[in-house]
């Protein structure tokens, strides 16, 4: 059974179960490209970071049979600047249905914040995410030796045929 996305913070430092679920999903899916970029993802520091960031973020979770299988998160970085800090789907649940729910949840979340532009940071080693951002219409704003900073106007991301096509092709990217 799926739950609907939330446009309000879903976690607090006291929501240990959600933090544990997110941590497990992140450790499963982020390790390879994080290490390819020359960084490390360790459970204790990552958990501490989740405890800091979740209370000030907006979360869009996707659940199947009560289990977290995907989540997206945006966090305010600076005045009027929001960053997609997470878009993560369990490998066994990378289906069109989960992708559609993730994209719809993130779109509703971003729209509810009234943003003009959204930013996202992606390791260059994460080729699938780089392709995904490009397909969505993000453009590279800045880069360093490890990562890209992508930016996109929200109206472009959420509107028209491009978004509809992407939803139809959800897992082909």
PDB file of C-alpha atoms in Angstrom, residues 96-171:
ATOM      1  CA  UNK A  96       7.358   3.057 -13.345  1.00  0.00           C
ATOM      2  CA  UNK A  97       4.789   3.217 -10.538  1.00  0.00           C
ATOM      3  CA  UNK A  98       7.301   4.141  -7.847  1.00  0.00           C
ATOM      4  CA  UNK A  99       9.036   6.620 -10.168  1.00  0.00           C
ATOM      5  CA  UNK A 100       5.717   8.280 -11.029  1.00  0.00           C
ATOM      6  CA  UNK A 101       4.830   8.562  -7.355  1.00  0.00           C
ATOM      7  CA  UNK A 102       8.272  10.012  -6.571  1.00  0.00           C
ATOM      8  CA  UNK A 103       8.093  12.567  -9.375  1.00  0.00           C
ATOM      9  CA  UNK A 104       4.512  13.539  -8.536  1.00  0.00           C
ATOM     10  CA  UNK A 105       5.359  13.834  -4.842  1.00  0.00           C
ATOM     11  CA  UNK A 106       8.428  15.951  -5.495  1.00  0.00           C
ATOM     12  CA  UNK A 107       6.515  18.133  -7.964  1.00  0.00           C
ATOM     13  CA  UNK A 108       3.771  18.748  -5.387  1.00  0.00           C
ATOM     14  CA  UNK A 109       6.354  19.481  -2.729  1.00  0.00           C
ATOM     15  CA  UNK A 110       8.277  21.948  -4.899  1.00  0.00           C
ATOM     16  CA  UNK A 111       5.073  23.589  -6.099  1.00  0.00           C
ATOM     17  CA  UNK A 112       3.808  23.990  -2.515  1.00  0.00           C
ATOM     18  CA  UNK A 113       6.953  25.937  -1.640  1.00  0.00           C
ATOM     19  CA  UNK A 114       6.309  28.461  -4.432  1.00  0.00           C
ATOM     20  CA  UNK A 115       9.818  28.178  -5.822  1.00  0.00           C
ATOM     21  CA  UNK A 116      11.027  29.717  -9.066  1.00  0.00           C
ATOM     22  CA  UNK A 117      14.166  27.598  -9.280  1.00  0.00           C
ATOM     23  CA  UNK A 118      15.481  24.370  -7.767  1.00  0.00           C
ATOM     24  CA  UNK A 119      19.062  23.204  -7.361  1.00  0.00           C
ATOM     25  CA  UNK A 120      20.589  19.725  -7.100  1.00  0.00           C
ATOM     26  CA  UNK A 121      24.122  18.437  -6.504  1.00  0.00           C
ATOM     27  CA  UNK A 122      25.227  15.228  -8.222  1.00  0.00           C
ATOM     28  CA  UNK A 123      28.496  13.313  -8.185  1.00  0.00           C
ATOM     29  CA  UNK A 124      29.956  13.077 -11.672  1.00  0.00           C
ATOM     30  CA  UNK A 125      30.454   9.346 -10.986  1.00  0.00           C
ATOM     31  CA  UNK A 126      26.669   8.925 -10.673  1.00  0.00           C
ATOM     32  CA  UNK A 127      26.028   8.666 -14.416  1.00  0.00           C
ATOM     33  CA  UNK A 128      22.391   7.590 -14.004  1.00  0.00           C
ATOM     34  CA  UNK A 129      21.594  10.664 -11.917  1.00  0.00           C
ATOM     35  CA  UNK A 130      23.411  12.956 -14.352  1.00  0.00           C
ATOM     36  CA  UNK A 131      21.305  11.524 -17.224  1.00  0.00           C
ATOM     37  CA  UNK A 132      18.138  11.833 -15.128  1.00  0.00           C
ATOM     38  CA  UNK A 133      18.805  15.494 -14.303  1.00  0.00           C
ATOM     39  CA  UNK A 134      19.509  16.241 -17.960  1.00  0.00           C
ATOM     40  CA  UNK A 135      16.308  14.486 -19.050  1.00  0.00           C
ATOM     41  CA  UNK A 136      14.318  16.517 -16.529  1.00  0.00           C
ATOM     42  CA  UNK A 137      15.696  19.751 -17.967  1.00  0.00           C
ATOM     43  CA  UNK A 138      18.306  20.697 -15.378  1.00  0.00           C
ATOM     44  CA  UNK A 139      21.371  22.593 -16.602  1.00  0.00           C
ATOM     45  CA  UNK A 140      24.836  22.551 -15.083  1.00  0.00           C
ATOM     46  CA  UNK A 141      25.335  25.765 -13.128  1.00  0.00           C
ATOM     47  CA  UNK A 142      28.721  24.979 -11.563  1.00  0.00           C
ATOM     48  CA  UNK A 143      31.059  22.035 -11.225  1.00  0.00           C
ATOM     49  CA  UNK A 144      34.203  20.938  -9.465  1.00  0.00           C
ATOM     50  CA  UNK A 145      36.378  17.858  -9.844  1.00  0.00           C
ATOM     51  CA  UNK A 146      33.785  15.623  -8.109  1.00  0.00           C
ATOM     52  CA  UNK A 147      30.322  17.007  -8.726  1.00  0.00           C
ATOM     53  CA  UNK A 148      27.896  19.093 -10.727  1.00  0.00           C
ATOM     54  CA  UNK A 149      25.501  21.672  -9.387  1.00  0.00           C
ATOM     55  CA  UNK A 150      22.361  21.485 -11.514  1.00  0.00           C
ATOM     56  CA  UNK A 151      19.719  24.226 -11.646  1.00  0.00           C
ATOM     57  CA  UNK A 152      16.320  24.306 -13.316  1.00  0.00           C
ATOM     58  CA  UNK A 153      13.401  26.713 -13.415  1.00  0.00           C
ATOM     59  CA  UNK A 154      10.496  25.095 -11.597  1.00  0.00           C
ATOM     60  CA  UNK A 155       7.963  26.075 -14.262  1.00  0.00           C
ATOM     61  CA  UNK A 156      10.000  24.234 -16.875  1.00  0.00           C
ATOM     62  CA  UNK A 157      10.292  21.114 -14.710  1.00  0.00           C
ATOM     63  CA  UNK A 158       6.644  20.938 -13.737  1.00  0.00           C
ATOM     64  CA  UNK A 159       4.918  22.029 -16.872  1.00  0.00           C
ATOM     65  CA  UNK A 160       3.947  20.718 -20.191  1.00  0.00           C
ATOM     66  CA  UNK A 161       4.807  17.841 -22.432  1.00  0.00           C
ATOM     67  CA  UNK A 162       8.361  17.296 -21.145  1.00  0.00           C
ATOM     68  CA  UNK A 163       7.129  16.328 -17.660  1.00  0.00           C
ATOM     69  CA  UNK A 164       4.355  14.176 -19.124  1.00  0.00           C
ATOM     70  CA  UNK A 165       6.805  12.323 -21.417  1.00  0.00           C
ATOM     71  CA  UNK A 166       9.190  11.736 -18.550  1.00  0.00           C
ATOM     72  CA  UNK A 167       6.435  10.316 -16.381  1.00  0.00           C
ATOM     73  CA  UNK A 168       5.463   7.926 -19.190  1.00  0.00           C
ATOM     74  CA  UNK A 169       9.079   6.813 -19.660  1.00  0.00           C
ATOM     75  CA  UNK A 170       9.683   6.788 -15.907  1.00  0.00           C
ATOM     76  CA  UNK A 171      12.190   3.957 -15.616  1.00  0.00           C
TER      77      UNK A 171
END
